[in-house]
XYZ file of C-alpha atoms in Angstrom:
670
model
C 0.065 0.026 -0.054
C 2.769 2.390 0.892
C 4.865 1.640 -2.090
C 1.811 1.897 -4.419
C 0.896 5.262 -3.046
C 4.290 6.824 -3.252
C 4.860 5.536 -6.850
C 1.628 7.041 -7.850
C 2.149 10.245 -6.058
C 5.555 10.738 -7.683
C 4.463 9.882 -11.135
C 1.482 12.242 -10.840
C 3.688 15.259 -9.631
C 6.099 14.469 -12.528
C 3.347 14.476 -15.111
C 1.923 17.674 -13.813
C 5.071 19.584 -12.902
C 5.646 21.142 -16.295
C 2.035 22.304 -16.881
C 1.891 23.760 -13.508
C 5.195 25.632 -14.111
C 3.723 27.041 -17.246
C 0.719 28.234 -15.491
C 2.845 29.838 -12.686
C 4.890 31.694 -15.428
C 1.552 33.131 -16.919
C 0.389 34.134 -13.554
C 3.648 35.795 -12.560
C 4.898 37.439 -15.856
C 1.380 37.937 -17.393
C 2.447 36.242 -20.673
C 2.624 32.593 -21.853
C 5.805 30.547 -21.930
C 7.380 30.813 -25.339
C 10.466 29.726 -27.157
C 12.393 32.851 -26.158
C 11.614 32.293 -22.554
C 12.888 28.590 -22.791
C 16.109 29.880 -24.481
C 16.805 32.056 -21.558
C 16.266 29.002 -19.245
C 18.553 26.847 -21.193
C 21.385 29.371 -21.171
C 21.320 29.921 -17.378
C 23.115 27.937 -14.677
C 21.459 26.232 -11.708
C 22.459 28.696 -9.223
C 21.525 31.594 -11.198
C 18.108 30.016 -11.936
C 17.574 29.288 -8.201
C 18.229 33.054 -7.235
C 16.079 34.201 -9.961
C 13.174 31.977 -9.027
C 13.646 33.048 -5.390
C 13.456 36.705 -6.385
C 10.768 36.825 -8.787
C 8.302 33.916 -8.045
C 6.225 35.060 -5.037
C 6.223 32.552 -2.016
C 2.357 32.102 -2.284
C 2.920 29.994 -5.524
C 5.397 27.768 -3.751
C 2.852 27.311 -0.967
C 0.069 26.498 -3.232
C 2.245 24.082 -5.101
C 3.218 22.360 -1.973
C -0.461 22.302 -0.851
C -1.676 20.679 -4.160
C 1.060 17.991 -3.958
C -0.228 17.075 -0.470
C -3.756 16.953 -1.693
C -2.796 14.526 -4.506
C -0.891 12.458 -2.245
C -3.759 12.155 0.283
C -6.340 11.516 -2.388
C -4.085 8.654 -3.930
C -3.658 7.229 -0.540
C -7.260 7.183 0.144
C -7.748 5.623 -3.295
C -5.331 2.774 -2.483
C -7.351 1.874 0.696
C -10.465 1.151 -1.331
C -11.228 -2.374 -2.582
C -9.082 -3.295 -5.694
C -10.746 -3.032 -8.985
C -10.104 -6.389 -11.071
C -9.230 -6.045 -14.642
C -8.145 -8.524 -17.256
C -4.354 -8.456 -17.936
C -5.124 -8.553 -21.754
C -7.453 -5.478 -21.517
C -4.879 -3.537 -19.429
C -2.036 -4.317 -21.901
C -4.329 -3.344 -24.831
C -5.142 0.022 -22.920
C -1.490 0.550 -22.251
C -0.535 0.110 -25.831
C -3.296 2.060 -27.304
C -2.421 5.235 -25.045
C 1.422 4.772 -25.675
C 0.893 4.694 -29.293
C -1.308 7.671 -29.377
C 1.308 9.652 -27.198
C 4.085 8.618 -29.413
C 2.408 9.338 -32.798
C 0.795 12.538 -31.614
C 3.644 13.977 -29.486
C 4.491 16.566 -31.951
C 0.953 18.036 -31.749
C 1.109 18.261 -28.012
C 1.991 21.943 -27.490
C 4.037 21.761 -24.333
C 6.307 18.763 -25.001
C 6.809 20.034 -28.654
C 7.588 23.508 -27.485
C 10.135 22.186 -25.185
C 11.701 19.764 -27.475
C 11.683 22.057 -30.449
C 13.210 25.058 -28.630
C 15.966 22.980 -27.022
C 16.833 21.304 -30.173
C 17.094 24.577 -31.845
C 19.448 25.888 -28.929
C 21.633 22.814 -28.854
C 22.070 22.836 -32.681
C 23.045 26.675 -32.709
C 25.513 25.984 -29.930
C 26.921 22.943 -31.632
C 27.410 24.903 -34.839
C 29.213 27.614 -32.884
C 31.629 24.951 -31.371
C 31.959 23.417 -34.822
C 33.005 26.573 -36.332
C 35.304 27.375 -33.537
C 37.071 24.017 -33.968
C 37.331 24.570 -37.720
C 39.147 27.870 -37.201
C 41.230 26.336 -34.659
C 42.249 23.517 -36.835
C 42.876 25.982 -39.882
C 40.026 24.323 -41.886
C 38.627 27.780 -42.008
C 41.420 30.420 -42.178
C 41.378 33.188 -39.685
C 43.820 35.892 -40.578
C 44.809 38.634 -38.097
C 48.098 40.347 -37.577
C 49.691 43.228 -35.476
C 53.136 44.490 -35.618
C 53.492 46.405 -32.322
C 54.475 44.510 -29.218
C 54.228 44.633 -25.469
C 50.674 46.094 -25.315
C 48.098 45.007 -22.584
C 44.217 45.080 -23.171
C 41.940 44.421 -20.232
C 38.108 43.973 -20.770
C 35.939 43.710 -17.844
C 32.356 42.428 -18.560
C 29.852 43.245 -15.954
C 26.362 42.077 -15.152
C 22.907 43.600 -14.529
C 24.241 46.980 -14.021
C 21.907 50.004 -14.537
C 23.959 53.164 -15.226
C 21.214 55.390 -13.696
C 22.087 53.799 -10.315
C 25.717 54.982 -10.613
C 26.672 58.184 -9.184
C 29.115 58.458 -12.300
C 26.090 58.965 -14.355
C 24.541 61.539 -12.075
C 22.413 59.288 -9.572
C 21.839 61.140 -6.190
C 23.250 58.262 -4.027
C 27.206 58.113 -3.940
C 27.278 54.518 -5.346
C 30.571 54.984 -7.410
C 32.844 57.387 -5.317
C 36.192 55.707 -6.628
C 35.238 55.925 -10.279
C 33.998 59.420 -9.846
C 37.357 60.277 -8.500
C 38.986 58.885 -11.586
C 36.723 60.768 -13.849
C 37.419 64.092 -11.969
C 41.129 63.631 -12.436
C 40.450 63.188 -16.249
C 41.417 59.476 -16.086
C 38.228 58.035 -17.445
C 36.255 58.177 -20.655
C 32.506 57.788 -19.541
C 30.321 57.168 -22.343
C 26.699 58.345 -21.910
C 24.554 56.994 -24.825
C 25.302 53.243 -24.622
C 22.674 50.605 -24.395
C 22.669 46.746 -24.545
C 21.645 44.705 -27.650
C 19.603 42.210 -25.701
C 18.398 41.799 -22.088
C 20.047 38.614 -20.889
C 23.635 37.587 -20.751
C 24.011 34.806 -23.464
C 21.998 36.706 -26.137
C 23.688 40.009 -25.412
C 27.300 38.450 -25.177
C 26.679 36.306 -28.205
C 26.881 39.554 -30.193
C 29.186 41.544 -28.070
C 31.979 38.874 -28.223
C 31.600 37.981 -31.641
C 31.606 39.582 -35.199
C 27.838 39.283 -35.337
C 25.645 42.271 -34.620
C 22.298 43.687 -35.144
C 23.377 45.522 -38.282
C 25.551 43.215 -40.435
C 23.176 40.380 -40.371
C 25.737 37.648 -39.508
C 25.044 34.610 -37.377
C 26.840 34.467 -34.087
C 27.506 30.749 -34.515
C 29.262 31.353 -37.670
C 31.256 34.259 -36.562
C 34.684 34.563 -34.942
C 35.151 35.969 -31.489
C 37.471 38.785 -30.576
C 39.430 36.253 -28.404
C 40.048 34.212 -31.528
C 41.048 37.461 -33.548
C 43.498 38.411 -30.764
C 44.852 34.636 -30.667
C 45.507 34.816 -34.367
C 47.163 38.124 -34.092
C 49.794 36.604 -31.591
C 48.407 37.707 -28.376
C 48.503 35.873 -25.099
C 44.905 35.599 -24.003
C 43.382 34.925 -20.658
C 39.692 34.623 -19.449
C 38.949 34.846 -15.733
C 35.477 33.966 -15.062
C 33.252 34.562 -12.016
C 30.221 33.673 -14.233
C 29.270 30.015 -14.086
C 31.672 26.941 -14.647
C 33.755 27.253 -17.908
C 34.154 23.580 -17.954
C 30.791 21.942 -16.862
C 28.229 24.374 -18.174
C 28.354 24.680 -21.939
C 27.034 27.925 -23.404
C 28.068 30.580 -25.709
C 30.200 32.611 -23.264
C 31.976 29.522 -21.890
C 32.678 28.378 -25.472
C 34.300 31.782 -26.254
C 36.180 31.722 -22.905
C 37.702 28.352 -23.546
C 39.097 29.549 -26.909
C 41.589 31.710 -24.801
C 44.974 30.269 -24.215
C 44.506 30.486 -20.529
C 40.979 30.031 -19.263
C 40.629 30.459 -15.462
C 37.472 29.373 -13.613
C 37.013 31.261 -10.389
C 33.636 29.716 -9.684
C 34.911 26.204 -8.799
C 38.460 27.146 -7.648
C 39.062 24.972 -4.683
C 42.265 26.743 -3.660
C 40.416 29.741 -2.421
C 39.995 30.319 1.122
C 36.434 31.032 2.204
C 37.341 33.067 5.045
C 39.511 35.441 3.028
C 37.817 38.537 1.667
C 39.397 38.003 -1.621
C 37.393 34.715 -1.830
C 34.176 36.678 -1.645
C 32.215 36.624 -4.887
C 33.717 39.255 -7.262
C 36.641 39.890 -5.044
C 38.146 36.581 -6.299
C 38.988 38.398 -9.566
C 41.298 40.854 -7.777
C 43.795 38.316 -6.674
C 43.480 36.405 -9.858
C 44.161 39.469 -12.005
C 47.136 40.464 -9.942
C 48.558 37.007 -10.438
C 47.878 37.167 -14.102
C 49.482 40.551 -14.598
C 52.491 39.280 -12.480
C 53.110 36.188 -14.660
C 52.466 37.552 -18.111
C 55.226 37.866 -20.549
C 55.572 41.791 -20.897
C 57.359 41.392 -24.338
C 54.186 39.982 -25.915
C 50.837 41.593 -26.463
C 48.292 40.367 -23.796
C 44.514 40.312 -23.725
C 42.731 39.567 -20.417
C 38.914 39.419 -20.193
C 37.432 39.495 -16.601
C 33.955 38.314 -16.472
C 32.413 39.327 -12.951
C 29.042 38.494 -11.450
C 28.401 42.181 -10.697
C 24.742 43.122 -9.825
C 22.921 40.019 -10.492
C 19.977 38.778 -8.123
C 20.103 38.303 -5.223
C 21.487 41.756 -4.787
C 22.116 41.286 -0.975
C 24.500 38.422 -1.760
C 26.602 40.408 -4.196
C 28.437 42.336 -1.495
C 30.046 41.683 1.902
C 28.576 43.327 4.950
C 31.199 45.955 5.432
C 30.140 47.269 1.996
C 26.577 47.886 3.119
C 26.882 51.655 2.749
C 23.146 52.394 2.487
C 20.978 51.039 5.215
C 18.105 53.378 4.984
C 15.061 52.587 2.821
C 14.305 55.317 0.321
C 11.007 57.078 1.164
C 8.294 56.008 -1.426
C 10.144 56.012 -4.641
C 7.157 54.460 -6.417
C 4.170 56.910 -5.697
C 2.502 55.673 -2.476
C 3.563 52.093 -2.859
C 6.821 50.986 -1.234
C 7.472 47.970 -3.416
C 10.731 46.299 -3.317
C 12.401 49.197 -1.547
C 14.737 46.870 0.438
C 15.882 45.214 -2.886
C 16.314 48.760 -4.138
C 18.641 49.601 -1.324
C 20.445 46.240 -1.706
C 21.054 46.941 -5.452
C 22.610 50.314 -4.708
C 24.992 48.596 -2.231
C 25.916 46.064 -4.874
C 26.674 48.901 -7.188
C 28.926 50.558 -4.406
C 30.821 47.135 -4.219
C 30.949 46.960 -7.892
C 32.642 50.314 -8.019
C 35.400 48.937 -5.390
C 36.023 45.989 -7.768
C 36.191 47.860 -11.009
C 38.225 50.719 -9.680
C 40.783 48.185 -8.113
C 41.015 46.240 -11.380
C 41.818 49.567 -13.121
C 44.413 50.701 -10.642
C 46.137 47.224 -11.194
C 46.171 47.929 -15.063
C 47.325 51.468 -14.486
C 50.428 50.221 -12.530
C 51.375 48.137 -15.401
C 52.260 51.301 -17.405
C 53.332 51.130 -20.980
C 50.616 50.782 -23.804
C 47.615 49.487 -22.038
C 43.973 50.081 -21.997
C 40.857 49.183 -19.694
C 37.239 48.731 -20.881
C 34.408 48.000 -18.815
C 30.756 47.523 -19.870
C 27.733 45.599 -18.643
C 26.145 42.793 -20.671
C 22.681 44.346 -19.991
C 21.001 46.546 -17.335
C 18.313 45.891 -14.764
C 14.812 47.304 -13.901
C 15.055 47.516 -10.215
C 12.392 50.137 -9.673
C 9.446 48.020 -10.988
C 10.868 44.788 -10.059
C 10.948 43.453 -13.820
C 14.677 42.383 -13.634
C 16.308 41.978 -16.828
C 15.072 39.035 -18.940
C 12.605 40.623 -21.509
C 11.928 37.104 -22.863
C 10.560 36.107 -19.509
C 9.167 39.232 -17.747
C 8.406 41.555 -20.700
C 10.426 44.418 -21.990
C 11.179 47.807 -20.655
C 13.924 50.052 -21.832
C 15.431 50.172 -18.269
C 16.686 46.758 -19.092
C 19.148 48.126 -21.694
C 20.612 51.129 -19.855
C 24.215 49.997 -19.511
C 27.561 51.696 -18.517
C 30.465 51.748 -20.683
C 33.714 53.262 -19.449
C 37.297 53.149 -20.605
C 40.948 54.126 -19.535
C 43.715 54.481 -21.874
C 47.280 54.779 -20.764
C 49.600 57.805 -21.454
C 51.696 55.297 -23.531
C 48.599 54.431 -25.397
C 47.631 58.010 -26.176
C 51.327 58.668 -27.343
C 51.372 55.717 -29.653
C 47.866 56.222 -31.098
C 46.826 59.801 -30.668
C 44.355 59.906 -33.420
C 42.585 56.766 -32.210
C 42.270 58.351 -28.643
C 41.070 61.586 -29.889
C 38.356 59.788 -32.118
C 37.282 57.474 -29.170
C 37.102 60.283 -26.891
C 35.046 62.516 -29.088
C 32.435 59.688 -29.360
C 31.587 59.758 -25.568
C 27.982 61.141 -26.155
C 27.482 59.050 -29.521
C 24.745 56.385 -29.684
C 26.285 52.954 -29.249
C 25.032 49.523 -28.676
C 27.350 46.930 -27.029
C 27.086 44.398 -29.850
C 29.672 46.633 -31.484
C 32.200 46.110 -28.536
C 34.012 43.398 -30.910
C 34.792 45.882 -33.677
C 35.780 48.718 -31.191
C 38.272 46.418 -29.367
C 39.783 45.248 -32.553
C 40.133 48.815 -33.611
C 41.590 50.015 -30.333
C 44.095 47.189 -30.624
C 45.053 48.263 -34.361
C 44.815 44.500 -35.343
C 44.486 44.083 -39.282
C 41.930 41.425 -40.116
C 39.208 41.003 -42.702
C 36.890 39.992 -39.902
C 36.386 43.898 -38.804
C 34.267 46.760 -39.783
C 35.209 50.354 -38.922
C 31.687 51.519 -39.167
C 30.950 49.601 -35.902
C 34.240 50.644 -34.193
C 33.650 53.592 -31.776
C 37.378 54.510 -32.104
C 37.091 54.949 -35.835
C 36.187 58.125 -37.934
C 33.985 55.869 -39.939
C 31.775 54.849 -37.063
C 28.162 55.560 -37.597
C 24.998 54.520 -35.957
C 21.864 56.565 -37.082
C 19.016 56.994 -34.469
C 16.654 55.873 -37.058
C 18.602 52.556 -37.422
C 19.438 52.045 -33.737
C 18.261 48.527 -32.621
C 17.943 46.265 -29.513
C 16.385 42.890 -28.663
C 18.522 41.505 -31.698
C 16.774 43.760 -34.077
C 13.249 43.262 -32.944
C 12.993 46.687 -31.113
C 13.964 50.256 -32.361
C 15.804 51.869 -29.546
C 14.592 55.280 -30.568
C 11.050 54.438 -30.833
C 8.470 57.058 -29.561
C 7.881 54.977 -26.348
C 11.520 54.999 -25.234
C 10.959 57.880 -22.978
C 14.574 57.529 -21.539
C 15.978 58.282 -24.938
C 13.786 61.173 -25.774
C 13.926 63.110 -22.558
C 17.817 62.940 -22.767
C 17.649 64.204 -26.364
C 15.282 67.127 -25.531
C 17.239 67.989 -22.381
C 20.364 68.492 -24.517
C 18.282 70.782 -26.845
C 17.341 72.828 -23.768
C 20.884 72.811 -22.655
C 22.232 73.797 -26.139
C 19.800 76.779 -26.440
C 20.552 77.867 -23.011
C 17.081 77.673 -21.629
C 18.244 75.890 -18.437
C 17.698 78.894 -16.495
C 14.102 79.231 -17.633
C 12.971 75.599 -17.313
C 11.257 74.354 -14.215
C 10.493 70.736 -13.774
C 6.882 70.212 -12.888
C 5.693 68.079 -9.856
C 8.855 66.480 -8.913
C 7.280 65.213 -5.810
C 9.348 62.182 -5.107
C 13.069 61.238 -4.473
C 12.955 59.156 -7.813
C 11.603 62.035 -9.976
C 13.930 64.539 -8.641
C 16.791 62.217 -9.288
C 15.813 61.747 -12.913
C 15.589 65.595 -13.396
C 18.890 66.113 -11.557
C 20.581 63.438 -13.771
C 19.373 65.316 -16.961
C 20.960 68.422 -15.523
C 17.957 70.310 -14.415
C 18.370 72.510 -11.086
C 14.773 74.155 -10.884
C 11.845 72.312 -9.617
C 8.289 72.642 -8.648
C 7.202 70.511 -5.627
C 3.721 70.208 -4.220
C 3.639 70.235 -0.393
C 0.907 69.155 1.949
C 1.189 70.150 5.437
C 0.578 67.472 8.207
C -0.479 69.298 11.188
C -0.117 66.244 13.468
C 3.582 65.897 12.767
C 4.169 69.586 12.001
C 5.988 68.406 8.647
C 5.541 68.897 4.911
C 4.874 65.840 2.784
C 5.610 66.067 -0.923
C 2.326 65.708 -2.885
C -1.038 67.242 -3.200
C -2.970 65.389 -0.406
C -2.366 63.150 2.525
C -3.159 59.892 0.663
C -0.669 60.513 -2.159
C 2.582 61.828 -0.706
C 6.119 61.225 -1.828
C 7.789 61.591 1.555
C 8.888 64.138 4.042
C 10.255 67.264 2.308
C 13.500 67.365 4.277
C 14.035 63.663 3.844
C 13.627 64.145 0.057
C 15.853 67.248 -0.288
C 18.481 65.381 2.068
C 19.616 63.468 -1.060
C 20.399 66.508 -3.276
C 22.868 69.297 -3.140
C 20.417 72.110 -2.232
C 23.334 74.743 -2.693
C 23.066 73.835 -6.693
C 19.239 74.396 -6.869
C 18.429 77.510 -9.001
C 14.698 77.860 -8.481
C 12.402 75.845 -6.305
C 8.618 76.569 -6.641
C 6.781 75.255 -3.641
C 3.000 74.815 -4.038
C 1.293 74.923 -0.620
C -1.678 72.589 -1.524
C -3.639 72.737 1.581
C -2.849 76.417 3.209
C -5.731 77.876 4.890
C -6.468 80.445 7.563
C -6.265 77.680 10.374
C -2.769 76.384 9.522
C -1.116 79.301 7.697
C 0.736 80.469 10.869
C 1.916 76.971 11.558
C 3.080 76.577 7.869
C 5.079 79.886 8.204
C 6.828 78.716 11.138
C 7.775 75.341 9.556
C 8.960 77.229 6.369
C 11.126 79.697 8.397
C 12.565 76.459 10.233
C 13.293 74.841 6.934
C 14.867 77.911 5.439
C 17.178 78.308 8.587
C 18.415 74.868 7.887
C 18.687 74.876 4.128
C 18.883 78.498 3.026
C 15.942 78.204 0.480
C 14.160 81.586 0.773
C 16.225 83.444 -1.886
C 15.682 80.691 -4.464
C 12.268 79.745 -3.727
C 8.650 80.904 -4.917
C 5.600 80.032 -2.894
C 2.279 79.362 -4.640
C -0.537 80.690 -2.352
C -3.803 81.389 -4.026
C -5.266 83.680 -1.330
C -3.950 87.187 -0.989
C -4.694 87.359 2.636
C -2.649 84.386 3.404
C 0.410 85.462 1.396
C 1.047 88.898 3.145
C 2.530 87.153 6.240
C 5.101 85.377 3.835
C 5.814 88.487 1.900
C 6.870 90.430 4.840
C 9.470 87.759 5.828
C 10.886 88.009 2.288
C 9.280 85.032 0.580
C 8.445 85.420 -3.156
C 4.899 84.578 -3.879
C 2.785 83.566 -7.083
C -0.934 82.867 -7.243
C -0.838 79.946 -9.724
C 1.419 78.253 -12.066
C 0.199 80.733 -14.822
C 1.753 83.579 -12.868
C 5.172 82.068 -13.361
C 5.306 79.986 -16.624
C 4.029 79.121 -20.100
C 1.834 76.183 -20.889
C 3.416 72.814 -20.086
C 5.234 70.636 -22.570
C 6.289 66.938 -22.158
C 10.143 66.537 -21.977
C 9.814 62.868 -22.852
C 7.770 63.401 -26.043
C 9.513 61.860 -29.135
C 7.902 64.777 -31.232
C 9.432 67.417 -28.910
C 12.772 67.203 -30.640
C 11.383 68.928 -33.744
C 8.529 70.867 -32.183
C 10.747 72.439 -29.537
C 12.829 74.523 -32.000
C 9.541 75.864 -33.507
C 8.305 77.306 -30.258
C 9.235 80.968 -30.505
C 8.228 81.910 -27.036
C 11.021 79.694 -25.625
C 13.526 81.710 -27.114
C 11.859 84.905 -26.246
C 13.995 86.797 -23.690
C 10.831 88.215 -21.993
C 9.776 84.747 -21.016
C 11.139 84.128 -17.472
C 10.097 80.512 -16.726
C 8.768 77.501 -18.598
C 6.962 74.676 -16.855
C 8.179 71.309 -18.144
C 6.628 67.705 -17.499
C 9.013 65.042 -16.803
C 6.774 62.158 -18.097
C 7.951 58.695 -17.136
C 6.781 55.143 -18.293
C 5.666 54.804 -14.709
C 5.606 57.151 -11.782
C 8.287 56.603 -9.258
């Protein structure tokens, strides 16, 4: 009885496991499982899959699944206790053969098994073709010609993971998440590329293009294309690959296949020689010791390429940094409207960015100490949507442009600048140029001045021939136009640059920046004038940002605390609920805030009633009745049409216009 029940229970769970997984997927991500989602699953490793599931699958689904399995077990046990039903063996065999025959002959028409089988077959075929072409190039069956006359040069490429540049202080973020890299930039040591994005939203798809000659524009297949590691090998380089991303030897995928073409693949995931009590054994800290050893042992008379693949900022964010790097402990005040979703995750992500800054800056420092002709490049494979908790896998959770917002930074030694001055000048001049990371391959070959037919200067950011038209900029492997009207991230940056070029920054005031998040986005764009709605909370004697007590973005002082108030030009404060009963209390509170932050000279108060305004006027506050007293009609900074319409608005260029009210529209309010 026990054996029969257990066998039946296990068989039933196995039969229903996959359909239940498909149902959970649909419930969580609001889209059916398809081939793209399965591709993303095949390309991951068990540990990464575990962390992703724990982060994005709510625990309620696990509880329901466990509950269902217990119910099934109980029902089967009760069934086994009943009187046995007698059946002729010949009839039982006939039923088994008929059912088995139906399943076998109709399997291709059963959606779930066929979807899994067909998608896996395609994935495996592409990977095998990639390995086959690699082997042919290695055996010289396919000739791979590359050459370089200079010697003794060093090229280090660091590939990051899941890093959103808008969470980096280096890119204007209000939290000081990248103090070391910012110091490098202030000393003119870094080239920070501002208009970069990823070609896809998961690691394997993104790097299958970034590491190989294939990209979204030349229509080549990655599995037929050489990687830059193979090109550097052919040009006589010593090549190293230091990996913190999945096992290089037991987890076959595109990245491990490329890594294993290097002359010295070094797996830092399964390195049994590392001491777990040593800081340099923690996560990405392992690469510091490994790079130091590699640089020490390399032949400096030869050219050297070193690729360092780190784990970066992948979920679980709280596992990506040691405790002593937990710089940010305070949860942000309501960054998504009134809903405090995932704020602990958001703070943990910022801490992971802070630790990543330590890792990358230390890697850079090691390369700098080598001297000579050397370069250091750092880019992320893709970004992460942390605010709305979409993660980064568009194939699974649905696409948002936050998933593509990657950093790209470079350091070139004085020796490099002296040897290749024109290359440096061109590369440096392209810092604000549109660039997708599938062109890293050509850019790296161009920087190294390798001669090969497997290179195109139009995809090389260091070449004068480089060109990527906004109309042709693509992502998701060509399935999405990066400059589409719905990419508000791209358009608000374009329109902000126009405002800056036309010197309207002293006129423009950002409307209703009532949260830390919205102020941060405005700050990153370069704006320093804001309108904030204030709701006075009498019981707490504080101002909450927002128009009523049910929709507030946080305490005013807490909100402004994250920004350098000395840099603010104009602050329009709309006193949403001022009346005869609370005007004196509001006056006292504003005076106290002014004593602390010195805001009076740069602030304008919106008070609709003249009688209430007199008290504030006498104390030196500037007053306006409504928005209309200050500004022109609103325009939307994130509107894709605004780039052309903006220059047609004569009132913006009119010197008599003192202020312009601008709406900072987002895909979602945070």
